[in-house]
Coordinates of C-alpha atoms and ligand atoms in Angstrom, one line a residue:
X1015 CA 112.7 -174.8 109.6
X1016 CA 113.4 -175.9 106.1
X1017 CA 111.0 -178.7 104.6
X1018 CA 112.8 -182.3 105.0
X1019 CA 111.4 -182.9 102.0
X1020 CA 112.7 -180.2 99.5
X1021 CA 114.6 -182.9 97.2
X1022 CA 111.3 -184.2 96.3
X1023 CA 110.3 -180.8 94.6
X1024 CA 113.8 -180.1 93.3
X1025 CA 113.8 -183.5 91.0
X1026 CA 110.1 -182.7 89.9
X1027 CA 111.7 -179.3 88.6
X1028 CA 114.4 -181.0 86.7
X1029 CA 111.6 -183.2 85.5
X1030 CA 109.6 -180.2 84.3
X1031 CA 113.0 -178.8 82.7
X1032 CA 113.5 -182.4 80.8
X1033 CA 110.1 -182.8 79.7
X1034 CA 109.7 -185.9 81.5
X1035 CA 106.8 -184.6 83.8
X1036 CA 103.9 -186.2 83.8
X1037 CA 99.9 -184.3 84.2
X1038 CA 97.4 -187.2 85.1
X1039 CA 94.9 -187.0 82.1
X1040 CA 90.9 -187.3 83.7
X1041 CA 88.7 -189.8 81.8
X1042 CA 85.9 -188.0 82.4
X1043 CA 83.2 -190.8 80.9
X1044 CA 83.7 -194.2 80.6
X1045 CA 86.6 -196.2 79.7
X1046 CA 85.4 -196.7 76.0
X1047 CA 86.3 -197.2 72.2
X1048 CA 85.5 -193.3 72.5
X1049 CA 85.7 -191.6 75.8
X1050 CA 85.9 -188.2 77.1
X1051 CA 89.4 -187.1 78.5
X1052 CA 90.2 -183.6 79.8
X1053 CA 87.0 -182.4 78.1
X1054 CA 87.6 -183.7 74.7
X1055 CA 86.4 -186.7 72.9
X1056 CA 88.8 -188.9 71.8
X1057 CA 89.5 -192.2 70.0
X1058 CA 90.7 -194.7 73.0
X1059 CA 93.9 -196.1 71.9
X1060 CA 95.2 -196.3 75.5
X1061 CA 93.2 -198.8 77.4
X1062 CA 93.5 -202.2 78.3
X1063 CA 90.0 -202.8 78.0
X1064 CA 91.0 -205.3 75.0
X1065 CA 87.2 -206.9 74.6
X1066 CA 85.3 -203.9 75.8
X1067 CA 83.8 -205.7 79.4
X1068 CA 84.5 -202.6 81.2
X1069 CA 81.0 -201.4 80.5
X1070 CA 79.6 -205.1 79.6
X1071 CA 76.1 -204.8 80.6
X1072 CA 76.7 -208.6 82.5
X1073 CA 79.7 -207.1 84.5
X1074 CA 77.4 -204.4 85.7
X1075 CA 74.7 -206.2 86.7
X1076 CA 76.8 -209.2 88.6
X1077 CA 78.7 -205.6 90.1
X1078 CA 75.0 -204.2 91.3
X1079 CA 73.2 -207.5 92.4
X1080 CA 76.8 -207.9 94.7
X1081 CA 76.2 -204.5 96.1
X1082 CA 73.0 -205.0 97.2
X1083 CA 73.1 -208.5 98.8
X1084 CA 77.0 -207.9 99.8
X1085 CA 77.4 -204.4 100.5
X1086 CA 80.5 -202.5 99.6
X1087 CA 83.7 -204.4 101.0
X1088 CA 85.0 -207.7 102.2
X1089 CA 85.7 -206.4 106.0
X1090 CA 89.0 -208.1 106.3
X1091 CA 92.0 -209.9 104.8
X1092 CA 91.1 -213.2 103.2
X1093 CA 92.9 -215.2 106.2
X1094 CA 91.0 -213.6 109.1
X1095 CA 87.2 -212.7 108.0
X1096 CA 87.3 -211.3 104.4
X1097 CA 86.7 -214.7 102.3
X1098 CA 83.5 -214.7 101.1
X1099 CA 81.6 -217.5 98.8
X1100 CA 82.3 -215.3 95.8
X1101 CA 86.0 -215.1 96.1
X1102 CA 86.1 -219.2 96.6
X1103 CA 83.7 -219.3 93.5
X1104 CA 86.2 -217.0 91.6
X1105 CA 89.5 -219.2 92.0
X1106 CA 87.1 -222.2 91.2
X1107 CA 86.0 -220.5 88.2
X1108 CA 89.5 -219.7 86.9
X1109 CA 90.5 -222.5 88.0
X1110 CA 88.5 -224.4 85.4
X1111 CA 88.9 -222.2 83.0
X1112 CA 92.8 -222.7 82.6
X1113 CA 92.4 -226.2 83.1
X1114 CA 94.8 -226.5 86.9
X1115 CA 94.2 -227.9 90.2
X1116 CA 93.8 -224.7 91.6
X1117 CA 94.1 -220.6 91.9
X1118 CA 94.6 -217.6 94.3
X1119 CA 93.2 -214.1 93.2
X1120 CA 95.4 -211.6 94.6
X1121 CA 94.4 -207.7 94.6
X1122 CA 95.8 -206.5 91.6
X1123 CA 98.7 -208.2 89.1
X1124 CA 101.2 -206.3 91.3
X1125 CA 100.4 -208.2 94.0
X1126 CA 99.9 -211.2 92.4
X1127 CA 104.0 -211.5 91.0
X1128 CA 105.3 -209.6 93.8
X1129 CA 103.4 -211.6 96.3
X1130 CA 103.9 -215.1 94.2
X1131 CA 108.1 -215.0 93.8
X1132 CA 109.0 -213.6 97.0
X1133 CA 107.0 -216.2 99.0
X1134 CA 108.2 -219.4 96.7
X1135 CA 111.8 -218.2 96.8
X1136 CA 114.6 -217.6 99.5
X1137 CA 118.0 -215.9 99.4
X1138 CA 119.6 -219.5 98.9
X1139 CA 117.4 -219.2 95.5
X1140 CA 118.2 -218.4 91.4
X1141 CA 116.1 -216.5 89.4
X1142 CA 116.6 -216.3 85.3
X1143 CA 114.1 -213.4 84.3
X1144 CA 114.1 -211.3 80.8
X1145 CA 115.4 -207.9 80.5
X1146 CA 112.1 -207.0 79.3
X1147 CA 109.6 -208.4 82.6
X1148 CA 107.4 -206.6 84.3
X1149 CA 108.3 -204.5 86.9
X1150 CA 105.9 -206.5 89.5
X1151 CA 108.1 -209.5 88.5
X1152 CA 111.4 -207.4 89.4
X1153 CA 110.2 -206.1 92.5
X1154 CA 108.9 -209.6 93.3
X1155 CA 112.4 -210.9 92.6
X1156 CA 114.3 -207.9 94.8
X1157 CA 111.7 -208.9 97.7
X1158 CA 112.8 -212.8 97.9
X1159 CA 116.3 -211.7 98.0
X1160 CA 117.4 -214.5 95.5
X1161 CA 120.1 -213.8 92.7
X1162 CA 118.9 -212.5 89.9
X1163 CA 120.2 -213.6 86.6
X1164 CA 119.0 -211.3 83.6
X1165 CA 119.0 -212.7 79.8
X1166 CA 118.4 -210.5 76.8
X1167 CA 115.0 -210.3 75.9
X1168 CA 113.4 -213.5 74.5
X1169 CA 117.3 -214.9 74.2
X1170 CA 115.9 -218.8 74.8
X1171 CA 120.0 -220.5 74.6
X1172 CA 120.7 -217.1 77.1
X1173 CA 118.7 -218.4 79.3
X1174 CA 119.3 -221.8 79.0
X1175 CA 123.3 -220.9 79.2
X1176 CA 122.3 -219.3 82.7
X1177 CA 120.5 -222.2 84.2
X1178 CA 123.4 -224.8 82.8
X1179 CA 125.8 -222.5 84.6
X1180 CA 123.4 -222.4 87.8
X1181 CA 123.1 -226.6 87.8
X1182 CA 125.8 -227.6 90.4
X1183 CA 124.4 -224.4 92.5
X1184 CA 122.7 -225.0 95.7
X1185 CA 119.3 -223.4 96.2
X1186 CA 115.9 -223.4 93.6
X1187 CA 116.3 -222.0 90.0
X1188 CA 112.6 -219.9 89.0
X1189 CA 112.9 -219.5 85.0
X1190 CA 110.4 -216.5 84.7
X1191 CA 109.1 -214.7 81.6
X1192 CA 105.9 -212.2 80.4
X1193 CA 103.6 -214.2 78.1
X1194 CA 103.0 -210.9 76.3
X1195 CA 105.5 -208.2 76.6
X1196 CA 103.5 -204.9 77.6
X1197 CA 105.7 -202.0 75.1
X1198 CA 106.5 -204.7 72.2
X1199 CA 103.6 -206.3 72.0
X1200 CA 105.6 -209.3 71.3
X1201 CA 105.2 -212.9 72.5
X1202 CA 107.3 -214.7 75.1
X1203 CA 109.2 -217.9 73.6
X1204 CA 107.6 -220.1 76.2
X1205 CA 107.8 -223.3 74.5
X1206 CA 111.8 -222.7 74.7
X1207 CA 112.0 -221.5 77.8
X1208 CA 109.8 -224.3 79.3
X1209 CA 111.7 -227.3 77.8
X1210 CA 114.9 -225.3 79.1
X1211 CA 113.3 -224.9 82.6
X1212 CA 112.6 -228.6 82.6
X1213 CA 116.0 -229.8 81.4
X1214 CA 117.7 -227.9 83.9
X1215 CA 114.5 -228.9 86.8
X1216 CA 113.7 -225.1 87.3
X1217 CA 110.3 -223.5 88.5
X1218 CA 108.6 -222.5 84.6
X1219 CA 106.6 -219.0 85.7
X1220 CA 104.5 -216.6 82.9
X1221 CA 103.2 -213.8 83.6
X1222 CA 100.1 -213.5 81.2
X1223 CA 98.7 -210.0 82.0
X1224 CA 98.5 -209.1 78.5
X1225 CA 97.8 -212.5 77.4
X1226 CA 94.6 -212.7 79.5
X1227 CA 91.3 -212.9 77.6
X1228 CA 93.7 -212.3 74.5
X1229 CA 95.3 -215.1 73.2
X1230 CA 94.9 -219.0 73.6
X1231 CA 91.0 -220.6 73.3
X1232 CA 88.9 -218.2 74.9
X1233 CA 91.3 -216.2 76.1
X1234 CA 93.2 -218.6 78.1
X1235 CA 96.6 -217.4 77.5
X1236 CA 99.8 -218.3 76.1
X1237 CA 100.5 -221.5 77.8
X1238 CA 96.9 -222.6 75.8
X1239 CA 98.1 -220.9 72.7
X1240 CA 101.4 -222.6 72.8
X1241 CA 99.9 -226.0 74.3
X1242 CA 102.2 -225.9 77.0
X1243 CA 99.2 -227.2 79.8
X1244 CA 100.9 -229.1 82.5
X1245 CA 104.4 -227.7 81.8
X1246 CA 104.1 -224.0 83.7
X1247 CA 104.1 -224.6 87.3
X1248 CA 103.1 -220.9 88.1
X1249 CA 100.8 -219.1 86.0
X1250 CA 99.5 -215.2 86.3
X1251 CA 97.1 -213.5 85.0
X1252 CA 95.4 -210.4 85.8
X1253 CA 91.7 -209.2 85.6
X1254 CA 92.1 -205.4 85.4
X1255 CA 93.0 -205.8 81.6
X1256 CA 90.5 -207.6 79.2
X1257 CA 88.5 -208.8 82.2
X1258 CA 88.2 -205.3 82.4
X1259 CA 87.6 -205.4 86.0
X1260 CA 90.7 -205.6 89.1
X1261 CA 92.7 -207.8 90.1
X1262 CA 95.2 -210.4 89.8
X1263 CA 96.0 -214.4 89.3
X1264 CA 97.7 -217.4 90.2
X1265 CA 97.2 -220.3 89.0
X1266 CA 98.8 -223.8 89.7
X1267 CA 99.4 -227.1 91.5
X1268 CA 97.0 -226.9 94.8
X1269 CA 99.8 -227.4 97.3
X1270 CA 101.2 -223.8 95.2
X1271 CA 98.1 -221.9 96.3
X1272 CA 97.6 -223.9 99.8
X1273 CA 101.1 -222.4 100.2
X1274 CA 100.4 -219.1 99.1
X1275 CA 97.1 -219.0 101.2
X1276 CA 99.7 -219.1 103.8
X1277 CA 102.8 -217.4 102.9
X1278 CA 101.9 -215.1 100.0
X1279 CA 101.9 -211.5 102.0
X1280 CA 99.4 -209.4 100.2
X1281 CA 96.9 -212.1 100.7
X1282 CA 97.6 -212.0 104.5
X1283 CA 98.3 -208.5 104.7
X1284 CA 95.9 -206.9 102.3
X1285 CA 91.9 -206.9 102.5
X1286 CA 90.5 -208.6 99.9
X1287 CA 88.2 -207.5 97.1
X1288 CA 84.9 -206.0 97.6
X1289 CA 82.3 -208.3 96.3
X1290 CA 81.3 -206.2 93.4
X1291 CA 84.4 -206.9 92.0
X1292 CA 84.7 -210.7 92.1
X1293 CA 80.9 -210.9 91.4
X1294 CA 82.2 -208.8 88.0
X1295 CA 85.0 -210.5 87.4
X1296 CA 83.0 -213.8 87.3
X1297 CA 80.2 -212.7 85.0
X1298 CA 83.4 -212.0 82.9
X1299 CA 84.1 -215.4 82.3
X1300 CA 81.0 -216.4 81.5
X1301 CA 81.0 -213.8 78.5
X1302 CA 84.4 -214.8 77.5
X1303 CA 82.9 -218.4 77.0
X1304 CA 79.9 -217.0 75.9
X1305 CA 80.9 -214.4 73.2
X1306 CA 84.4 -215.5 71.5
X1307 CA 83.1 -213.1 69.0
X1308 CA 85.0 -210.4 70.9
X1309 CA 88.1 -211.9 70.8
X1310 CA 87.2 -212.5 67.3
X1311 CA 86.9 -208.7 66.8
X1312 CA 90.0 -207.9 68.6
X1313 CA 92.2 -209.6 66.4
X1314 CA 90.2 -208.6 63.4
X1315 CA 91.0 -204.8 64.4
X1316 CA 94.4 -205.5 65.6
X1317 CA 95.2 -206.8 62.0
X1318 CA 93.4 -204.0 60.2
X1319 CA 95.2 -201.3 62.3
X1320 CA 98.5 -202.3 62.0
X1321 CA 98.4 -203.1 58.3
X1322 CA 97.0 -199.2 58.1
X1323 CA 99.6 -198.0 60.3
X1324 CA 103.0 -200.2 58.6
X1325 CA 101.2 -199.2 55.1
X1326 CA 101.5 -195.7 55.7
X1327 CA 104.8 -196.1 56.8
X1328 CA 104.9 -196.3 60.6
X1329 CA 107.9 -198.5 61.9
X1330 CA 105.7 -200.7 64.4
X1331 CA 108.7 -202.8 66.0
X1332 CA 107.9 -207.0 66.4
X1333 CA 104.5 -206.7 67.8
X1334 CA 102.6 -209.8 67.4
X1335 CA 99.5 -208.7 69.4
X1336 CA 97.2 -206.1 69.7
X1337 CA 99.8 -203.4 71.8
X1338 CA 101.3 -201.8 68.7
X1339 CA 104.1 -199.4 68.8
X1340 CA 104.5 -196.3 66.7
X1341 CA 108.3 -196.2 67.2
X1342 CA 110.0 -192.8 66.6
X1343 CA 113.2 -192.3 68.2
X1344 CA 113.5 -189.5 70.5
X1345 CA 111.0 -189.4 73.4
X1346 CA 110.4 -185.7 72.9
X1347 CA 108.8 -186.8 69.4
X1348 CA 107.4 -188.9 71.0
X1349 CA 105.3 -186.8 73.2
X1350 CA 104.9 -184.4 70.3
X1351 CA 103.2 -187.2 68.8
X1352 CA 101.1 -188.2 71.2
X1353 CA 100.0 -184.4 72.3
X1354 CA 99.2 -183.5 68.2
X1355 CA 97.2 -186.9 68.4
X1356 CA 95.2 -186.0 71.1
X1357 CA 94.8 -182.3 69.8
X1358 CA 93.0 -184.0 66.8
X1359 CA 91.0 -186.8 68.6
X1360 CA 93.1 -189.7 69.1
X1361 CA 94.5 -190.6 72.6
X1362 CA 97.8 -192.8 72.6
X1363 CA 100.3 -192.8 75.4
X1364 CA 104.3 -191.3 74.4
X1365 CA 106.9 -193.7 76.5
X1366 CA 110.2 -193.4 76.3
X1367 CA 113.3 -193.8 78.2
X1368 CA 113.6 -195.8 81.1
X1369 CA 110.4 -197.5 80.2
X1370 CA 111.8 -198.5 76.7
X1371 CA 115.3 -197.9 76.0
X1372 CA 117.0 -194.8 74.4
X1373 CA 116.4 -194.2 71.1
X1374 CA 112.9 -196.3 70.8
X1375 CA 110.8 -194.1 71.9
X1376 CA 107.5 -194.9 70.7
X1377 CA 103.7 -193.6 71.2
X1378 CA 101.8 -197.5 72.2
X1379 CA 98.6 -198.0 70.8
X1380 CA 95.8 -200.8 71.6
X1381 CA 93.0 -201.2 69.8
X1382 CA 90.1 -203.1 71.7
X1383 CA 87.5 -205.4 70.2
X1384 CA 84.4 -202.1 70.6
X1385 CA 86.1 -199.9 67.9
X1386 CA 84.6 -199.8 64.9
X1387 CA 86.2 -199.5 61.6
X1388 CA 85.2 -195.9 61.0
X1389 CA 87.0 -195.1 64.3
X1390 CA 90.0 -197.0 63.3
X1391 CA 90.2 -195.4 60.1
X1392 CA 89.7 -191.7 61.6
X1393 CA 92.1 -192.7 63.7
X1394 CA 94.7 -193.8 60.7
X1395 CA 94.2 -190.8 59.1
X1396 CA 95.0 -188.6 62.0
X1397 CA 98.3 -190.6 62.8
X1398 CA 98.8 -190.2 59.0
X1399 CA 98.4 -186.5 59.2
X1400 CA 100.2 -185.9 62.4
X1401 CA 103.5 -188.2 60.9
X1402 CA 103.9 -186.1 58.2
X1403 CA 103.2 -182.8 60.0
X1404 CA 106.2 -183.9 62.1
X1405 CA 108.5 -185.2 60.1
X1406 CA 108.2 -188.8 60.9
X1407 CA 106.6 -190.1 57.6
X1408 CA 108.1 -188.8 54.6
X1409 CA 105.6 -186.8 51.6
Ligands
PLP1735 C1 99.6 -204.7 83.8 C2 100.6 -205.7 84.1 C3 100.7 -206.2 85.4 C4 99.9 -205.7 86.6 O1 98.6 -206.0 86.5 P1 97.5 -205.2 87.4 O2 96.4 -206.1 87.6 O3 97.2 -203.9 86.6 O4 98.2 -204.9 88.7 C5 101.6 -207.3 85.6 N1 102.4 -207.8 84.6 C6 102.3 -207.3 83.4 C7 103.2 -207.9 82.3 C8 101.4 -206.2 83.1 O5 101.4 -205.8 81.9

């Protein structure tokens, strides 16, 4: 009998042959300023540990005290037997934190945008979403079955143009953008798009994964860094980035997340998170009220990188945030790049097409608030060395 599934090993071939195939690299120690991948030790520049609370010795200790009072796992979906006290105490914590009525914490950020739009939303329903969003957001959108109406990234009067054409339309309009855009490391034009939402009485969504413990007071995001409280009906967030932890966000009106208690399906479908991990994600909080000096640090590296990298000539795109782009062109360079930088000690992903488009291929850096300025500057000199070896810097 031949195997049913043959196509599947025929397309990884013709990945193989492009150069598109992917080998998992191990992290064989922590995730760190410094970890060990693959058996080598390398400069991190490929985590979205942002403030370094993967290994926070608060996180660890909220993680091990919930083990041993909690045990290991939640037993159950939220809605049948798997809410404890500490998931209540987490939404109440957030919650505060961003300053609404109320949250849900979903399993991951996935879930959280996937299960967020396609519960709100019906196929009577609009949504006006960036070229650039996330892919949770897209999938989130294909799920509710509502029309889609794409605008070119960060276009603001695009957008606007779409919802004015949408006005006499039956059905909801959901005007949806990232707060941080994950391969640009650019920042959403919220305070447009939110006056646009309102003007035209649409739903104003963000999703602030990379925005989370980043930017705003404390890491509150971008609707506190724009001072936009009170005009974004739906906000998400996630806390396997800077939180450094698992786990997604939203955040809202309370009658938003009564609904999604009852309509959002991962929440009904999926169990819940194991206490260790909303006990963590808790004790993150509390450091990021704690110690601002880590955000502090983040954006003191994240200005100290980039200048070394545009200085030595590197074309870094419109980042405004700590992702950074090396842009090259061609994704093969690309993963040159980012192979020659991990030969010499520096780990930082190649993408290129689909994930950016043709042409802007780039190797993504973030630096986190835990490197120090000798790793920083080991790491300049390698990108510095490696750009010229290939071609990419001129001298
Ligand atoms: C990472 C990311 C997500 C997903 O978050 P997880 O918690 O890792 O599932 C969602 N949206 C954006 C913009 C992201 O960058």
């Amino acid at each position: 009998m031949s195997d049913p599934l043959a196509y599947l090993h025929d397309q990884i071939e013709s990945w193989k042959s492009e150069g598109t195939y992917q080998r998992l690299r191990i992290l064989e120690s922590e995730s760190a300023a410094e970890s060990r991948f693959d058996g080598r030790q390398v400069i991190n520049l490929a985590s979205n540990n942002y403030l370094g609370l993967t290994t926070h010795p608060k996180l660890r200790e909220a993680a091990e005290e919930a083990v041993r009072r909690y045990g290991v796992g939640s037993g159950a979906v939220r809605t049948i037997s798997g809410t404890m006290r500490l998931h209540m105490q987490l939404e109440e914590r957030i919650a505060a934190f961003k300053q609404v009525e109320a949250c849900v914490v979903f399993q991951s950020g996935f879930a959280a945008n996937a299960g967020t739009v396609s519960a709100i939303l019906t196929p009577d329903d609009h949504i006006v979403s960036d070229e650039l969003n996330h892919a949770s957001i897209i999938d989130g959108c294909r799920l509710s079955r509502a029309k889609i109406h794409v605008f070119p990234h960060k276009d603001v009067a695009a957008a606007e143009r779409l919802l004015a054409e949408l006005d006499a339309a039956p059905g909801r309009k959901l005007l949806i953008s990232d707060g941080v855009f994950s391969m640009d490391g650019d920042i959403g034009p919220l305070p447009g798009l939110a006056e646009a939402a309102a003007r035209h009485g649409a739903i104003m969504m963000v999703d602030d994964a990379h925005a989370s413990g980043v930017l705003g007071r404390n890491g509150r995001g971008t609707v506190d860094h724009f001072g936009l409280h009170g005009r974004v009906h739906v906000q998400v967030g996630t806390l396997s980035k800077a939180i450094g932890v698992l786990g997604g966000y939203v955040c809202g009106s309370r009658d938003l997340i009564e609904f999604l208690y009852h309509r959002a399906r991962p929440f009904l479908f999926s169990t819940s998170h194991p206490p260790a991990v909303a006990a963590a994600c808790l004790a993150a909080f509390d450091v990021l009220e704690q110690e601002p000096e880590r955000i502090e640090a983040l954006w003191a590296n994240t200005r100290y990188f980039k200048q070394g990298l545009t200085s030595a000539g590197f074309n870094t795109g419109i980042s405004e945030t700590p992702i950074t782009p090396v842009i090259v062109g061609e994704a093969a360079l690309a993963h040159q790049l980012s192979r020659e930088l991990f030969g010499e000690g520096v780990l930082a992903t190649g993408i290129g097409f689909p994930t950016v488009p043709k042409g802007k291929a780039r190797v993504r850096t973030i630096v986190t608030a835990t490197h120090t300025r000798p790793e920083l500057d080991r790491a300049l000199a390698v990108f510095e060395r490696v750009g010229k070896r290939l071609g990419i810097l001129g001298g």
